[in-house]
Short mmCIF file of C-alpha atoms in Angstrom, two decimals:
data_model
loop_
_atom_site.label_atom_id
_atom_site.label_comp_id
_atom_site.label_asym_id
_atom_site.label_seq_id
_atom_site.Cartn_x
_atom_site.Cartn_y
_atom_site.Cartn_z
CA MET G 58 -8.43 14.85 50.04
CA THR G 59 -11.47 13.80 48.04
CA ASN G 60 -14.56 12.89 50.05
CA LEU G 61 -16.44 10.46 47.79
CA THR G 62 -19.28 10.26 50.33
CA ASN G 63 -20.20 13.88 49.60
CA PRO G 64 -23.91 14.03 48.61
CA ILE G 65 -23.03 15.74 45.31
CA TYR G 66 -21.65 12.38 44.14
CA ASN G 67 -24.74 10.28 44.95
CA ASN G 68 -27.72 12.64 45.19
CA GLU G 69 -29.11 14.35 42.10
CA ASP G 70 -30.60 17.34 43.93
CA ALA G 71 -27.33 18.04 45.75
CA ALA G 72 -25.38 17.63 42.51
CA ARG G 73 -27.65 20.04 40.65
CA ALA G 74 -27.41 22.67 43.42
CA HIS G 75 -23.62 22.29 43.43
CA PHE G 76 -23.39 22.73 39.65
CA GLU G 77 -25.76 25.69 39.63
CA GLY G 78 -23.59 27.37 42.27
CA ILE G 79 -20.51 26.90 40.09
CA ARG G 80 -22.14 28.02 36.85
CA TRP G 81 -24.16 30.88 38.33
CA PRO G 82 -22.19 32.33 41.26
CA ASP G 83 -23.87 35.76 40.78
CA GLY G 84 -27.41 34.56 40.07
CA ARG G 85 -29.14 32.51 37.39
CA VAL G 86 -28.35 33.61 33.83
CA CYS G 87 -30.82 32.91 31.04
CA PRO G 88 -28.87 31.26 28.19
CA HIS G 89 -31.42 32.59 25.69
CA CYS G 90 -31.36 36.33 26.40
CA GLY G 91 -28.59 36.73 29.01
CA THR G 92 -30.83 38.19 31.73
CA ILE G 93 -29.38 37.73 35.24
CA GLY G 94 -31.46 36.91 38.28
CA ASN G 95 -34.89 37.28 36.68
CA SER G 96 -36.16 33.72 36.41
CA THR G 97 -38.39 31.43 38.41
CA LEU G 98 -38.39 27.72 39.14
CA MET G 99 -41.06 25.88 37.18
CA GLN G 100 -43.07 23.36 39.19
CA GLY G 101 -45.54 20.72 38.20
CA LYS G 102 -46.15 16.99 38.22
CA THR G 103 -44.55 16.51 34.80
CA THR G 104 -41.92 19.27 35.07
CA ARG G 105 -38.39 17.95 35.37
CA PRO G 106 -36.34 19.16 38.36
CA GLY G 107 -34.13 22.18 37.84
CA LEU G 108 -36.20 23.72 35.04
CA TYR G 109 -36.45 27.53 35.16
CA LYS G 110 -38.38 30.07 33.12
CA CYS G 111 -36.97 33.48 32.22
CA LYS G 112 -39.36 36.32 33.05
CA ASP G 113 -37.95 38.44 30.22
CA CYS G 114 -37.95 36.16 27.17
CA ARG G 115 -40.39 33.64 28.70
CA LYS G 116 -38.25 30.69 27.61
CA PRO G 117 -37.40 27.67 29.80
CA PHE G 118 -33.82 26.64 30.60
CA THR G 119 -31.73 24.48 32.91
CA ALA G 120 -28.20 24.80 34.26
CA THR G 121 -26.95 22.13 31.86
CA MET G 122 -28.06 24.01 28.74
CA GLY G 123 -25.07 25.01 26.62
CA THR G 124 -22.69 22.62 28.37
CA ILE G 125 -21.24 19.17 27.73
CA TYR G 126 -24.04 17.84 29.98
CA GLU G 127 -26.84 19.07 27.74
CA ARG G 128 -29.21 16.32 26.59
CA SER G 129 -27.22 13.72 28.50
CA HIS G 130 -29.12 10.80 30.03
CA ILE G 131 -26.36 10.29 32.61
CA PRO G 132 -27.31 11.66 36.07
CA LEU G 133 -25.47 14.85 36.97
CA HIS G 134 -24.06 13.33 40.17
CA LYS G 135 -22.27 10.70 38.08
CA TRP G 136 -20.82 13.42 35.86
CA LEU G 137 -19.42 15.16 38.95
CA LEU G 138 -18.03 11.92 40.35
CA ALA G 139 -16.38 10.98 37.05
CA THR G 140 -14.84 14.46 36.83
CA GLN G 141 -13.51 14.18 40.40
CA LEU G 142 -11.96 10.79 39.65
CA MET G 143 -10.31 12.04 36.44
CA VAL G 144 -8.84 15.23 37.89
CA SER G 145 -7.55 13.52 41.06
CA SER G 146 -5.84 10.63 39.23
CA LYS G 147 -2.35 11.90 38.40
CA LYS G 148 -1.88 9.57 35.44
CA GLY G 149 -5.54 9.31 34.46
CA ILE G 150 -8.27 6.74 34.90
CA SER G 151 -9.37 4.40 32.13
CA ALA G 152 -12.87 4.32 30.67
CA HIS G 153 -13.10 0.67 31.71
CA GLN G 154 -12.46 1.71 35.32
CA LEU G 155 -15.15 4.41 35.09
CA PHE G 156 -17.48 1.83 33.52
CA ARG G 157 -17.00 -0.49 36.51
CA MET G 158 -17.10 2.14 39.25
CA LEU G 159 -20.07 4.16 37.98
CA GLY G 160 -22.19 1.15 37.01
CA PHE G 161 -22.88 2.09 33.39
CA GLY G 162 -24.69 -0.29 31.07
CA SER G 163 -21.97 -0.15 28.43
CA TYR G 164 -18.30 0.68 28.08
CA ARG G 165 -19.15 3.07 25.25
CA THR G 166 -21.03 5.33 27.67
CA ALA G 167 -17.98 5.65 29.94
CA TRP G 168 -15.67 6.18 26.94
CA PHE G 169 -17.80 9.00 25.55
CA MET G 170 -18.20 10.58 28.99
CA ALA G 171 -14.43 10.62 29.54
CA HIS G 172 -13.88 12.35 26.20
CA ARG G 173 -16.48 15.01 26.99
CA ILE G 174 -14.79 15.71 30.33
CA ARG G 175 -11.46 16.02 28.50
CA GLU G 176 -13.14 18.50 26.16
CA ALA G 177 -14.09 20.56 29.23
CA MET G 178 -10.45 20.49 30.34
CA THR G 179 -9.31 22.13 27.10
CA ALA G 180 -7.59 25.38 27.92
CA GLY G 181 -9.46 28.53 26.97
CA ASP G 182 -6.53 30.93 27.47
CA THR G 183 -4.03 30.44 24.67
CA GLY G 184 -1.99 33.60 25.22
CA PRO G 185 1.81 33.48 24.89
CA LEU G 186 3.84 31.80 27.62
CA GLY G 187 6.67 33.66 29.37
CA GLY G 188 5.09 37.06 28.82
CA ALA G 189 6.94 38.63 31.75
CA GLY G 190 10.32 37.65 30.39
CA GLY G 191 10.34 34.25 32.08
CA PHE G 192 11.80 30.90 31.09
CA VAL G 193 9.91 28.65 28.68
CA GLU G 194 11.10 25.09 28.11
CA VAL G 195 10.26 23.41 24.81
CA ASP G 196 10.77 19.80 23.77
CA GLU G 197 9.27 17.19 21.49
CA THR G 198 8.44 13.55 22.08
CA TYR G 199 7.02 10.55 20.25
CA ILE G 200 4.40 8.12 21.47
CA GLY G 201 2.10 5.37 20.26
CA ARG G 202 1.85 4.43 16.63
CA LYS G 203 0.22 5.90 13.54
CA LYS G 204 -2.48 3.73 12.03
CA GLY G 205 -1.41 2.01 8.82
CA VAL G 206 2.24 3.09 9.03
CA ASP G 207 4.82 0.32 9.22
CA ALA G 208 7.52 0.63 11.87
CA PRO G 209 10.88 1.33 10.20
CA VAL G 210 14.13 -0.20 11.37
CA GLY G 211 15.10 3.16 12.84
CA GLY G 212 13.45 6.54 13.30
CA PHE G 213 10.04 7.73 14.42
CA ARG G 214 8.03 7.91 11.19
CA HIS G 215 5.40 5.54 12.62
CA LYS G 216 4.98 7.44 15.93
CA LEU G 217 2.54 10.14 17.03
CA ARG G 218 4.32 13.46 17.51
CA VAL G 219 3.92 15.88 20.41
CA VAL G 220 5.51 19.27 21.05
CA SER G 221 5.13 20.62 24.61
CA LEU G 222 6.00 23.95 26.19
CA VAL G 223 6.09 24.77 29.91
CA CYS G 224 6.49 28.15 31.58
CA ARG G 225 8.65 27.79 34.68
CA ASP G 226 7.22 30.90 36.34
CA THR G 227 3.54 29.94 36.13
CA GLY G 228 3.90 26.15 35.87
CA VAL G 229 1.49 26.09 32.92
CA VAL G 230 2.15 23.47 30.25
CA ARG G 231 0.79 23.46 26.69
CA SER G 232 0.99 20.45 24.37
CA ILE G 233 0.33 20.27 20.64
CA ASN G 234 -0.28 17.20 18.53
CA SER G 235 1.95 17.96 15.56
CA GLU G 236 1.61 16.38 12.12
CA THR G 237 5.35 16.61 11.54
CA ILE G 238 8.46 17.42 13.54
CA THR G 239 10.39 19.71 11.22
CA GLY G 240 12.21 22.96 11.77
CA GLY G 241 9.44 24.93 10.08
CA GLU G 242 6.58 23.28 11.97
CA VAL G 243 8.30 23.51 15.36
CA ALA G 244 9.17 27.16 14.69
CA ARG G 245 5.51 27.89 13.92
CA ILE G 246 4.42 26.28 17.20
CA VAL G 247 7.04 28.14 19.23
CA ARG G 248 6.19 31.52 17.66
CA ALA G 249 2.48 31.00 18.31
CA ASN G 250 2.90 30.05 21.98
CA VAL G 251 5.94 31.90 23.39
CA ALA G 252 6.28 35.63 24.08
CA ARG G 253 9.21 37.30 22.33
CA GLU G 254 10.62 38.61 25.64
CA ALA G 255 10.89 35.09 27.05
CA THR G 256 14.04 33.02 27.37
CA LEU G 257 13.79 29.80 25.38
CA MET G 258 15.21 26.64 26.97
CA THR G 259 15.78 23.61 24.73
CA ASP G 260 18.13 20.71 24.18
CA GLU G 261 20.67 20.75 21.35
CA ALA G 262 18.19 19.79 18.59
CA ARG G 263 18.71 21.89 15.45
CA LEU G 264 14.93 22.35 15.24
CA TYR G 265 15.18 25.32 17.62
CA TRP G 266 18.37 27.03 16.44
CA ALA G 267 16.82 29.42 13.91
CA VAL G 268 13.62 30.30 15.80
CA GLY G 269 15.61 30.73 19.03
CA ARG G 270 17.17 33.91 17.62
CA GLU G 271 13.74 35.57 17.62
CA PHE G 272 13.51 35.58 21.43
CA ALA G 273 15.26 37.50 24.20
CA SER G 274 17.61 34.57 24.75
CA HIS G 275 17.97 30.95 23.75
CA GLN G 276 19.87 28.58 25.99
CA ARG G 277 20.63 24.98 25.06
CA VAL G 278 21.88 21.99 27.03
CA LEU G 279 23.87 19.28 25.29
CA HIS G 280 22.24 16.01 26.29
CA ALA G 281 24.39 14.06 23.84
CA GLY G 282 27.44 15.23 25.75
CA GLY G 283 26.02 14.27 29.14
CA GLU G 284 25.04 17.84 30.05
CA TYR G 285 21.62 18.23 31.67
CA VAL G 286 21.93 21.36 33.82
CA ARG G 287 24.09 24.45 33.33
CA GLY G 288 23.05 27.16 35.74
CA GLU G 289 19.46 28.06 34.81
CA ALA G 290 19.68 26.22 31.51
CA HIS G 291 17.87 22.87 31.55
CA THR G 292 14.79 21.10 30.23
CA ASN G 293 14.12 19.03 33.35
CA THR G 294 10.67 20.56 33.91
CA ILE G 295 9.30 19.53 30.52
CA GLU G 296 11.02 16.14 30.80
CA GLY G 297 9.19 15.64 34.11
CA PHE G 298 5.88 16.38 32.41
CA PHE G 299 6.67 13.92 29.63
CA SER G 300 7.40 11.20 32.21
CA ILE G 301 3.91 11.64 33.74
CA PHE G 302 2.27 11.80 30.32
CA LYS G 303 3.97 8.67 29.00
CA ARG G 304 3.39 6.65 32.15
CA GLY G 305 -0.30 7.51 31.95
CA MET G 306 -0.64 6.79 28.24
CA ARG G 307 1.25 3.49 28.43
CA GLY G 308 0.17 2.24 31.83
CA VAL G 309 -3.43 3.48 32.07
CA TYR G 310 -4.77 4.18 28.60
CA GLN G 311 -2.37 1.86 26.72
CA HIS G 312 -3.69 2.90 23.31
CA CYS G 313 -4.71 6.19 21.74
CA GLY G 314 -5.92 6.83 18.20
CA GLU G 315 -4.37 9.83 16.50
CA GLN G 316 -7.79 11.50 16.17
CA HIS G 317 -8.16 11.53 19.97
CA LEU G 318 -4.62 12.50 21.01
CA HIS G 319 -5.39 16.22 21.36
CA ARG G 320 -8.00 15.50 24.05
CA TYR G 321 -5.66 13.25 26.03
CA LEU G 322 -3.04 16.02 25.83
CA ALA G 323 -5.63 18.49 27.15
CA GLU G 324 -6.28 16.17 30.11
CA PHE G 325 -2.61 15.86 31.09
CA ASP G 326 -1.99 19.57 30.48
CA PHE G 327 -4.95 20.44 32.71
CA ARG G 328 -3.83 18.32 35.67
CA TYR G 329 -0.22 19.48 35.41
CA SER G 330 -1.17 23.17 35.11
CA ASN G 331 -3.49 22.85 38.13
CA ARG G 332 -1.37 20.59 40.35
CA ALA G 333 -0.85 20.57 44.10
CA ALA G 334 2.60 22.17 43.75
CA LEU G 335 0.83 25.28 42.41
CA GLY G 336 -1.62 25.32 45.34
CA VAL G 337 -4.53 23.57 43.61
CA ASN G 338 -5.94 20.57 45.48
CA ASP G 339 -8.22 17.85 44.10
CA ASN G 340 -11.47 19.62 45.00
CA ALA G 341 -10.37 22.97 43.57
CA ARG G 342 -9.16 21.21 40.42
CA SER G 343 -12.56 19.56 40.06
CA VAL G 344 -14.34 22.91 40.33
CA ILE G 345 -12.08 24.37 37.62
CA ALA G 346 -12.86 21.41 35.37
CA VAL G 347 -16.61 21.78 35.94
CA GLN G 348 -16.38 25.50 35.14
CA GLY G 349 -14.93 24.50 31.78
CA VAL G 350 -18.04 22.59 30.66
CA VAL G 351 -19.88 25.79 29.69
CA GLY G 352 -19.95 26.62 25.99
CA LYS G 353 -18.55 23.25 24.89
CA ARG G 354 -20.39 20.43 23.17
CA LEU G 355 -19.09 17.15 21.86
CA THR G 356 -21.36 14.66 20.10
CA TYR G 357 -20.57 10.96 19.83
CA GLN G 358 -20.10 11.34 16.08
CA GLN G 359 -17.58 14.15 16.61
CA ALA G 360 -15.69 12.18 19.25
CA ASN G 361 -15.54 9.01 17.18
CA ARG G 362 -14.92 10.38 13.70
CA LEU G 363 -11.79 9.35 11.83
CA ALA G 364 -8.85 11.73 11.62
CA ALA G 365 -8.88 13.87 8.50
#
């Protein structure tokens, strides 16, 4: 259970100490030269809190250098609180809600903050799923609407396209914003994300028939015929993820531009892959998210640029 009265969410010194402990568990590391544990705290009337000086390269640094927090005017304790709220909300929390709860001067500040936290949630490990010969479920879905594309009488030409894969053994899910849903594109995604020794689990869509032969086994369930489970063959796990994703996108966020979809997918992938059923509680999930801020930067121009 999240304790929102924790000092790290309302006291800047406590928040900074908490973040430094997460980023530097084995001692302060100079981001300039990489020296560990050989720096000193700089003190002075005009010196900002948390500023250190490396004794080797003689350069100053802070814990936020090289992270999504760098050069941010938002207090660190509000960053930690916003992260806690986002990781503990199963279907997400809107930027308008963050704007109201954190007392920002503008909605734009909350919107940009939320996107930077999503950037921190982006998975770093992109190795193949099902590497131990496990089961990997794959399915595609459509959501939202492409800008400037008229809705046809039938079909999904005007929708945003998502292909998701989930490993039953590890519970890790991986979602890709796909330009098209064709046999060739889906095959490319499956080959890039699934180990050859894995068993592929899909529905009866012809998209997977050819690429399925490249894996240890390919089992299909015939949804059109009313079949949803046949022994170990089913896609219920990935369908469950899609239900959470769609409820969040429709009920909480309501609208998503195509240029931002990959970050929303990263957010839902992160929470699902670090959920309570896998032994990760809200506080542990928040720590994992904060660990992900290192080495990632996202400027407002990058976050708000139009899709190519």
